[in-house]
mmCIF file of C-alpha atoms and ligand atoms in Angstrom:
data_model
loop_
_atom_site.group_PDB
_atom_site.id
_atom_site.type_symbol
_atom_site.label_atom_id
_atom_site.label_comp_id
_atom_site.label_asym_id
_atom_site.label_seq_id
_atom_site.Cartn_x
_atom_site.Cartn_y
_atom_site.Cartn_z
ATOM 1 C CA MET A 6 -19.946 -3.395 50.000
ATOM 2 C CA THR A 7 -23.598 -2.683 49.293
ATOM 3 C CA ARG A 8 -24.232 -0.190 46.510
ATOM 4 C CA THR A 9 -25.492 3.278 47.313
ATOM 5 C CA VAL A 10 -28.228 4.509 44.974
ATOM 6 C CA TYR A 11 -30.038 7.837 44.717
ATOM 7 C CA VAL A 12 -33.832 8.078 44.888
ATOM 8 C CA ASN A 13 -35.739 11.371 45.017
ATOM 9 C CA GLY A 14 -33.203 13.286 47.088
ATOM 10 C CA ASP A 15 -31.858 10.439 49.243
ATOM 11 C CA TYR A 16 -28.692 8.363 49.058
ATOM 12 C CA LEU A 17 -29.689 4.857 50.194
ATOM 13 C CA PRO A 18 -28.351 1.306 50.319
ATOM 14 C CA GLU A 19 -29.864 -0.383 47.241
ATOM 15 C CA GLU A 20 -31.987 -2.766 49.380
ATOM 16 C CA GLU A 21 -33.723 0.203 50.996
ATOM 17 C CA ALA A 22 -34.504 2.098 47.795
ATOM 18 C CA LYS A 23 -38.225 1.897 46.914
ATOM 19 C CA ILE A 24 -40.461 3.125 44.079
ATOM 20 C CA SER A 25 -44.274 3.187 44.175
ATOM 21 C CA VAL A 26 -46.275 0.586 42.238
ATOM 22 C CA PHE A 27 -48.163 3.603 40.856
ATOM 23 C CA ASP A 28 -45.051 5.131 39.335
ATOM 24 C CA ARG A 29 -45.753 5.988 35.686
ATOM 25 C CA GLY A 30 -42.372 4.635 34.697
ATOM 26 C CA PHE A 31 -43.514 1.220 35.934
ATOM 27 C CA LEU A 32 -47.092 1.384 34.583
ATOM 28 C CA PHE A 33 -46.618 3.211 31.248
ATOM 29 C CA ALA A 34 -42.853 3.252 30.551
ATOM 30 C CA ASP A 35 -43.446 6.989 30.968
ATOM 31 C CA GLY A 36 -39.834 7.739 31.742
ATOM 32 C CA ILE A 37 -36.545 8.635 30.180
ATOM 33 C CA TYR A 38 -32.967 7.728 30.969
ATOM 34 C CA GLU A 39 -29.325 8.464 30.328
ATOM 35 C CA VAL A 40 -26.202 6.366 30.734
ATOM 36 C CA THR A 41 -22.899 8.153 31.238
ATOM 37 C CA SER A 42 -19.566 6.341 31.272
ATOM 38 C CA VAL A 43 -16.972 6.766 33.979
ATOM 39 C CA LEU A 44 -13.270 6.335 33.220
ATOM 40 C CA GLY A 45 -10.651 6.932 35.872
ATOM 41 C CA GLY A 46 -13.386 8.113 38.246
ATOM 42 C CA LYS A 47 -14.506 10.877 35.855
ATOM 43 C CA LEU A 48 -17.600 11.368 33.709
ATOM 44 C CA ILE A 49 -17.326 11.089 29.926
ATOM 45 C CA ASP A 50 -19.370 13.553 27.857
ATOM 46 C CA PHE A 51 -21.552 14.662 30.785
ATOM 47 C CA GLU A 52 -22.625 17.860 28.964
ATOM 48 C CA GLY A 53 -23.959 15.900 26.001
ATOM 49 C CA HIS A 54 -25.970 13.576 28.224
ATOM 50 C CA ALA A 55 -27.348 16.487 30.297
ATOM 51 C CA LYS A 56 -28.424 18.282 27.108
ATOM 52 C CA ARG A 57 -30.120 15.205 25.664
ATOM 53 C CA LEU A 58 -31.882 14.616 28.981
ATOM 54 C CA ALA A 59 -33.248 18.176 28.835
ATOM 55 C CA ARG A 60 -34.394 17.579 25.253
ATOM 56 C CA SER A 61 -36.129 14.275 26.091
ATOM 57 C CA LEU A 62 -37.868 15.958 29.053
ATOM 58 C CA ALA A 63 -39.058 18.833 26.858
ATOM 59 C CA GLU A 64 -40.319 16.514 24.087
ATOM 60 C CA LEU A 65 -42.448 14.648 26.648
ATOM 61 C CA GLU A 66 -43.512 17.788 28.572
ATOM 62 C CA MET A 67 -41.992 16.231 31.665
ATOM 63 C CA ALA A 68 -40.812 18.328 34.600
ATOM 64 C CA SER A 69 -37.074 18.594 35.144
ATOM 65 C CA PRO A 70 -36.094 16.815 38.369
ATOM 66 C CA ALA A 71 -33.058 19.030 39.051
ATOM 67 C CA PRO A 72 -30.879 21.610 37.328
ATOM 68 C CA ARG A 73 -27.745 20.460 35.473
ATOM 69 C CA GLY A 74 -25.388 21.439 38.313
ATOM 70 C CA GLU A 75 -27.348 19.421 40.847
ATOM 71 C CA LEU A 76 -27.395 16.402 38.527
ATOM 72 C CA LEU A 77 -23.629 16.646 38.131
ATOM 73 C CA LYS A 78 -23.245 16.754 41.914
ATOM 74 C CA ILE A 79 -25.372 13.604 42.320
ATOM 75 C CA HIS A 80 -23.397 11.774 39.611
ATOM 76 C CA ARG A 81 -20.122 12.665 41.335
ATOM 77 C CA GLU A 82 -21.400 11.787 44.791
ATOM 78 C CA LEU A 83 -22.464 8.324 43.600
ATOM 79 C CA ILE A 84 -19.113 7.757 41.874
ATOM 80 C CA ALA A 85 -17.346 8.677 45.131
ATOM 81 C CA ARG A 86 -19.627 6.712 47.474
ATOM 82 C CA ASN A 87 -19.435 3.580 45.306
ATOM 83 C CA ARG A 88 -15.717 4.038 44.534
ATOM 84 C CA ILE A 89 -16.274 3.740 40.785
ATOM 85 C CA GLU A 90 -13.054 3.853 38.812
ATOM 86 C CA ASP A 91 -14.436 2.533 35.510
ATOM 87 C CA GLY A 92 -18.145 1.999 35.010
ATOM 88 C CA LEU A 93 -21.461 3.678 34.338
ATOM 89 C CA VAL A 94 -23.913 6.031 35.961
ATOM 90 C CA TYR A 95 -27.542 5.293 35.045
ATOM 91 C CA LEU A 96 -30.122 8.055 35.511
ATOM 92 C CA GLN A 97 -33.881 7.662 35.115
ATOM 93 C CA VAL A 98 -36.621 10.256 35.389
ATOM 94 C CA THR A 99 -40.313 9.365 35.265
ATOM 95 C CA ARG A 100 -43.497 11.419 35.281
ATOM 96 C CA GLY A 101 -43.946 10.431 38.904
ATOM 97 C CA VAL A 102 -46.654 8.725 40.916
ATOM 98 C CA ALA A 103 -50.348 9.050 40.026
ATOM 99 C CA ASP A 104 -53.476 6.901 39.973
ATOM 100 C CA ARG A 105 -53.445 4.838 36.778
ATOM 101 C CA ASP A 106 -54.809 6.903 33.894
ATOM 102 C CA PHE A 107 -53.585 7.280 30.316
ATOM 103 C CA ALA A 108 -53.794 11.073 30.560
ATOM 104 C CA TYR A 109 -50.762 12.715 32.141
ATOM 105 C CA PRO A 110 -51.243 13.704 35.809
ATOM 106 C CA ALA A 111 -51.214 17.364 36.860
ATOM 107 C CA PRO A 112 -47.976 19.061 35.768
ATOM 108 C CA GLU A 113 -47.061 19.806 39.399
ATOM 109 C CA THR A 114 -46.783 16.033 40.100
ATOM 110 C CA PRO A 115 -43.168 15.616 41.233
ATOM 111 C CA PRO A 116 -41.057 13.543 38.831
ATOM 112 C CA THR A 117 -39.332 10.422 40.143
ATOM 113 C CA ILE A 118 -35.566 10.497 39.845
ATOM 114 C CA VAL A 119 -33.310 7.506 40.328
ATOM 115 C CA LEU A 120 -29.571 7.140 39.767
ATOM 116 C CA PHE A 121 -27.318 4.165 40.310
ATOM 117 C CA THR A 122 -23.830 3.096 39.335
ATOM 118 C CA GLN A 123 -22.484 -0.053 37.727
ATOM 119 C CA ALA A 124 -18.816 -0.869 38.221
ATOM 120 C CA LYS A 125 -17.164 -2.119 34.995
ATOM 121 C CA PRO A 126 -13.480 -2.639 35.682
ATOM 122 C CA GLY A 127 -11.493 -2.333 32.455
ATOM 123 C CA LEU A 128 -14.447 -0.786 30.598
ATOM 124 C CA ALA A 129 -12.178 0.728 27.944
ATOM 125 C CA ASP A 130 -10.295 -2.549 27.316
ATOM 126 C CA SER A 131 -13.199 -4.794 26.378
ATOM 127 C CA PRO A 132 -12.330 -7.984 24.465
ATOM 128 C CA ALA A 133 -15.140 -7.105 21.996
ATOM 129 C CA ALA A 134 -13.244 -3.998 20.935
ATOM 130 C CA ALA A 135 -10.158 -6.047 20.151
ATOM 131 C CA SER A 136 -11.920 -8.883 18.328
ATOM 132 C CA GLY A 137 -14.858 -7.009 16.813
ATOM 133 C CA ILE A 138 -18.470 -8.158 17.137
ATOM 134 C CA SER A 139 -20.953 -10.025 14.959
ATOM 135 C CA VAL A 140 -24.398 -8.625 14.200
ATOM 136 C CA ILE A 141 -27.551 -9.913 12.547
ATOM 137 C CA SER A 142 -30.181 -7.814 10.795
ATOM 138 C CA ILE A 143 -33.720 -7.744 12.152
ATOM 139 C CA ARG A 144 -36.844 -5.707 11.413
ATOM 140 C CA ASP A 145 -37.128 -2.445 13.316
ATOM 141 C CA GLN A 146 -40.425 -2.784 15.159
ATOM 142 C CA ARG A 147 -40.012 0.080 17.638
ATOM 143 C CA TRP A 148 -42.247 3.122 17.988
ATOM 144 C CA GLY A 149 -41.734 6.248 15.894
ATOM 145 C CA ARG A 150 -40.024 8.606 18.366
ATOM 146 C CA ARG A 151 -36.681 6.878 18.808
ATOM 147 C CA ASP A 152 -35.022 10.277 19.213
ATOM 148 C CA ILE A 153 -36.527 10.432 22.717
ATOM 149 C CA LYS A 154 -34.554 8.243 25.109
ATOM 150 C CA THR A 155 -37.478 6.496 26.789
ATOM 151 C CA VAL A 156 -37.281 3.425 29.021
ATOM 152 C CA GLN A 157 -39.529 1.389 26.716
ATOM 153 C CA LEU A 158 -36.720 -0.943 25.703
ATOM 154 C CA LEU A 159 -38.613 -4.185 25.164
ATOM 155 C CA TYR A 160 -38.003 -4.439 21.421
ATOM 156 C CA PRO A 161 -34.270 -3.728 21.735
ATOM 157 C CA SER A 162 -34.246 -6.396 24.451
ATOM 158 C CA MET A 163 -36.006 -8.836 22.103
ATOM 159 C CA GLY A 164 -33.469 -7.910 19.418
ATOM 160 C CA LYS A 165 -30.568 -8.810 21.709
ATOM 161 C CA MET A 166 -32.239 -12.167 22.396
ATOM 162 C CA MET A 167 -32.703 -12.778 18.645
ATOM 163 C CA ALA A 168 -28.992 -12.034 18.189
ATOM 164 C CA LYS A 169 -28.090 -14.377 21.029
ATOM 165 C CA ALA A 170 -30.279 -17.155 19.602
ATOM 166 C CA ALA A 171 -28.486 -16.719 16.257
ATOM 167 C CA GLY A 172 -25.081 -16.935 17.959
ATOM 168 C CA ALA A 173 -24.355 -13.243 17.285
ATOM 169 C CA ASP A 174 -23.447 -10.383 19.593
ATOM 170 C CA ASP A 175 -26.034 -7.805 18.554
ATOM 171 C CA ALA A 176 -28.639 -6.833 15.964
ATOM 172 C CA TRP A 177 -28.930 -3.983 13.473
ATOM 173 C CA MET A 178 -32.497 -2.932 12.840
ATOM 174 C CA VAL A 179 -33.832 -2.386 9.326
ATOM 175 C CA GLU A 180 -36.796 -0.264 8.293
ATOM 176 C CA GLU A 181 -37.962 0.292 4.723
ATOM 177 C CA GLY A 182 -34.792 -1.260 3.377
ATOM 178 C CA THR A 183 -32.238 0.729 5.367
ATOM 179 C CA VAL A 184 -30.458 0.277 8.683
ATOM 180 C CA THR A 185 -31.716 2.523 11.463
ATOM 181 C CA GLU A 186 -29.311 1.604 14.301
ATOM 182 C CA GLY A 187 -28.186 -1.177 16.629
ATOM 183 C CA THR A 188 -30.314 -2.338 19.566
ATOM 184 C CA SER A 189 -28.380 -0.017 21.905
ATOM 185 C CA ASN A 190 -25.906 1.779 19.664
ATOM 186 C CA ASN A 191 -25.529 3.738 16.439
ATOM 187 C CA ALA A 192 -24.432 1.868 13.293
ATOM 188 C CA TYR A 193 -21.750 2.806 10.739
ATOM 189 C CA ILE A 194 -20.125 1.388 7.646
ATOM 190 C CA VAL A 195 -16.931 2.495 5.914
ATOM 191 C CA LYS A 196 -16.566 2.423 2.128
ATOM 192 C CA GLY A 197 -13.156 3.431 0.847
ATOM 193 C CA SER A 198 -12.295 6.286 3.175
ATOM 194 C CA THR A 199 -15.894 7.461 3.744
ATOM 195 C CA ILE A 200 -17.707 6.862 7.025
ATOM 196 C CA ILE A 201 -21.430 6.363 6.406
ATOM 197 C CA THR A 202 -24.031 6.563 9.170
ATOM 198 C CA ARG A 203 -27.728 7.317 9.179
ATOM 199 C CA ASN A 204 -28.653 11.000 9.371
ATOM 200 C CA LEU A 205 -30.425 12.262 12.497
ATOM 201 C CA GLY A 206 -34.211 12.169 12.591
ATOM 202 C CA THR A 207 -36.985 10.610 14.647
ATOM 203 C CA GLU A 208 -35.930 7.116 13.426
ATOM 204 C CA ILE A 209 -32.814 6.920 15.617
ATOM 205 C CA LEU A 210 -31.459 8.020 18.958
ATOM 206 C CA HIS A 211 -29.153 11.004 18.628
ATOM 207 C CA GLY A 212 -26.159 9.276 20.148
ATOM 208 C CA ILE A 213 -23.880 11.411 22.264
ATOM 209 C CA THR A 214 -20.958 9.199 21.259
ATOM 210 C CA ARG A 215 -22.055 9.506 17.612
ATOM 211 C CA ALA A 216 -21.862 13.310 17.806
ATOM 212 C CA ALA A 217 -18.391 13.227 19.386
ATOM 213 C CA VAL A 218 -17.022 10.553 17.036
ATOM 214 C CA LEU A 219 -18.272 12.354 13.907
ATOM 215 C CA ARG A 220 -16.774 15.636 15.136
ATOM 216 C CA LEU A 221 -13.426 13.946 15.833
ATOM 217 C CA ALA A 222 -13.514 12.133 12.475
ATOM 218 C CA LYS A 223 -14.008 15.448 10.659
ATOM 219 C CA GLU A 224 -11.229 17.058 12.706
ATOM 220 C CA ALA A 225 -8.969 14.183 11.603
ATOM 221 C CA GLN A 226 -9.861 15.005 7.942
ATOM 222 C CA MET A 227 -11.982 11.868 7.501
ATOM 223 C CA THR A 228 -14.987 12.049 5.163
ATOM 224 C CA VAL A 229 -18.404 11.576 6.769
ATOM 225 C CA ASP A 230 -21.599 10.922 4.828
ATOM 226 C CA GLU A 231 -24.739 11.053 6.990
ATOM 227 C CA ARG A 232 -27.356 9.050 5.100
ATOM 228 C CA PRO A 233 -29.295 5.789 5.366
ATOM 229 C CA PHE A 234 -27.517 2.654 4.086
ATOM 230 C CA THR A 235 -28.771 -0.810 3.158
ATOM 231 C CA ILE A 236 -27.763 -4.254 4.391
ATOM 232 C CA ALA A 237 -26.390 -4.976 0.893
ATOM 233 C CA GLU A 238 -24.136 -1.914 1.186
ATOM 234 C CA ALA A 239 -23.025 -3.023 4.631
ATOM 235 C CA MET A 240 -22.181 -6.499 3.274
ATOM 236 C CA ALA A 241 -20.000 -4.869 0.611
ATOM 237 C CA ALA A 242 -18.407 -2.349 3.010
ATOM 238 C CA ASP A 243 -14.710 -2.289 3.869
ATOM 239 C CA GLU A 244 -15.474 -2.058 7.575
ATOM 240 C CA ALA A 245 -18.272 -1.399 10.021
ATOM 241 C CA PHE A 246 -18.601 -0.310 13.615
ATOM 242 C CA ILE A 247 -20.968 0.821 16.350
ATOM 243 C CA THR A 248 -20.810 3.600 18.938
ATOM 244 C CA SER A 249 -22.418 4.050 22.345
ATOM 245 C CA ALA A 250 -21.577 5.662 25.658
ATOM 246 C CA SER A 251 -20.869 2.312 27.302
ATOM 247 C CA SER A 252 -18.957 0.654 24.441
ATOM 248 C CA PHE A 253 -17.322 3.767 22.862
ATOM 249 C CA VAL A 254 -16.379 2.561 19.336
ATOM 250 C CA VAL A 255 -16.526 -1.184 18.602
ATOM 251 C CA PRO A 256 -15.721 -2.759 15.214
ATOM 252 C CA VAL A 257 -18.342 -4.986 13.562
ATOM 253 C CA VAL A 258 -16.689 -7.840 11.687
ATOM 254 C CA SER A 259 -19.646 -9.876 10.464
ATOM 255 C CA LEU A 260 -23.232 -9.313 9.415
ATOM 256 C CA ASP A 261 -25.814 -12.094 9.060
ATOM 257 C CA GLY A 262 -22.987 -14.623 9.164
ATOM 258 C CA GLN A 263 -21.007 -12.987 6.363
ATOM 259 C CA ARG A 264 -17.647 -11.286 6.888
ATOM 260 C CA ILE A 265 -17.405 -7.534 6.507
ATOM 261 C CA GLY A 266 -14.196 -6.537 4.727
ATOM 262 C CA ARG A 267 -11.492 -8.932 5.883
ATOM 263 C CA GLY A 268 -13.528 -10.013 8.892
ATOM 264 C CA ILE A 269 -11.224 -8.291 11.354
ATOM 265 C CA PRO A 270 -11.402 -4.849 13.027
ATOM 266 C CA GLY A 271 -10.735 -2.215 10.375
ATOM 267 C CA PRO A 272 -8.181 0.616 10.560
ATOM 268 C CA ILE A 273 -10.734 3.446 10.630
ATOM 269 C CA ALA A 274 -12.800 1.969 13.471
ATOM 270 C CA THR A 275 -9.630 1.178 15.389
ATOM 271 C CA ARG A 276 -8.269 4.695 14.911
ATOM 272 C CA LEU A 277 -11.591 6.339 15.850
ATOM 273 C CA ARG A 278 -11.799 4.279 19.024
ATOM 274 C CA LYS A 279 -8.341 5.431 20.058
ATOM 275 C CA ILE A 280 -9.007 9.086 19.201
ATOM 276 C CA TYR A 281 -12.373 9.012 20.985
ATOM 277 C CA LEU A 282 -10.964 7.410 24.151
ATOM 278 C CA ASP A 283 -7.927 9.742 24.242
ATOM 279 C CA GLU A 284 -10.025 12.877 23.760
ATOM 280 C CA SER A 285 -12.777 11.743 26.136
ATOM 281 C CA ARG A 286 -10.331 11.004 28.918
ATOM 282 C CA LYS A 287 -8.795 14.464 28.474
ATOM 283 C CA ALA A 288 -12.199 16.170 28.587
ATOM 284 C CA ALA A 289 -13.669 14.006 31.393
ATOM 285 C CA ILE A 290 -15.007 15.873 34.436
HETATM 286 N N1 PMP B 20 -29.090 4.066 19.751
HETATM 287 C C1 PMP B 20 -29.772 3.420 20.705
HETATM 288 C C2 PMP B 20 -31.057 2.757 20.341
HETATM 289 C C3 PMP B 20 -29.280 3.363 22.016
HETATM 290 O O1 PMP B 20 -29.976 2.725 22.973
HETATM 291 C C4 PMP B 20 -28.035 3.970 22.308
HETATM 292 C C5 PMP B 20 -27.431 3.877 23.696
HETATM 293 N N2 PMP B 20 -28.217 4.420 24.660
HETATM 294 C C6 PMP B 20 -27.352 4.627 21.283
HETATM 295 C C7 PMP B 20 -27.918 4.654 20.014
HETATM 296 C C8 PMP B 20 -26.038 5.305 21.535
HETATM 297 O O2 PMP B 20 -26.211 6.519 22.199
HETATM 298 P P1 PMP B 20 -25.081 7.097 23.156
HETATM 299 O O3 PMP B 20 -23.855 7.242 22.304
HETATM 300 O O4 PMP B 20 -25.612 8.410 23.591
HETATM 301 O O5 PMP B 20 -24.915 6.116 24.252
#
């Protein structure tokens, strides 16, 4: 079955979907995106992703392609047409098509909007969640507005390749001595019973999963300390984990080749993953 994608108002077979060579997303990475998980045919944390999309659009003075309700309808239509049980919906909005010029085109230029699905059978039962993952530390060489979810993902891509070359699963990025985040996820350590993760700012993406997991952790009477932490602290931590919309909560069991804690998924990460998945499934729309 060929995949149906959405481009600027049309549902099309993926081979027929076309974007202009003059699209600013292509020429300038002048675009933003969101990835929302689907479990049991329903969207996880759609409200959070819709809100962050609106924020990214506002920060870049980019026109909104459609109101929230319309976006929800498109997400659901694609899930239905592609029969997605477990998987992802990817959404991208760019500043549209204009002759190449660094200055933004006229504000009435229609934005480009693209959505597509990726089927991921068994998304919530990934082997990585059971075994935990290994990470390496690398320098954070991204731009300074990481709170805006832009499509300029080359450095995170390079980071994944550095991890792969080192035989690891992912990389944590370090700036001025502290960990910012993972290449495509937020980073956490646990010391005693305290969960430590970097505070929000322009240095990291404001993860939708991060917000939900921290809220659930507090509701479960866990202690949360939002502050930067060092690689040395992470090495000496009892456990570590990452969060993202597509991986939920995944334990990190080694850093730069050294075990974290006992080198197996820790009890807090394991519990948070279960709480997050249970609550998200209940709230899915
Ligand atoms: N940080 C970065 C750099 C990311 O790319 C992502 C995933 N898009 C996250 C954090 C996690 O955010 P979310 O929980 O909203 O997927």
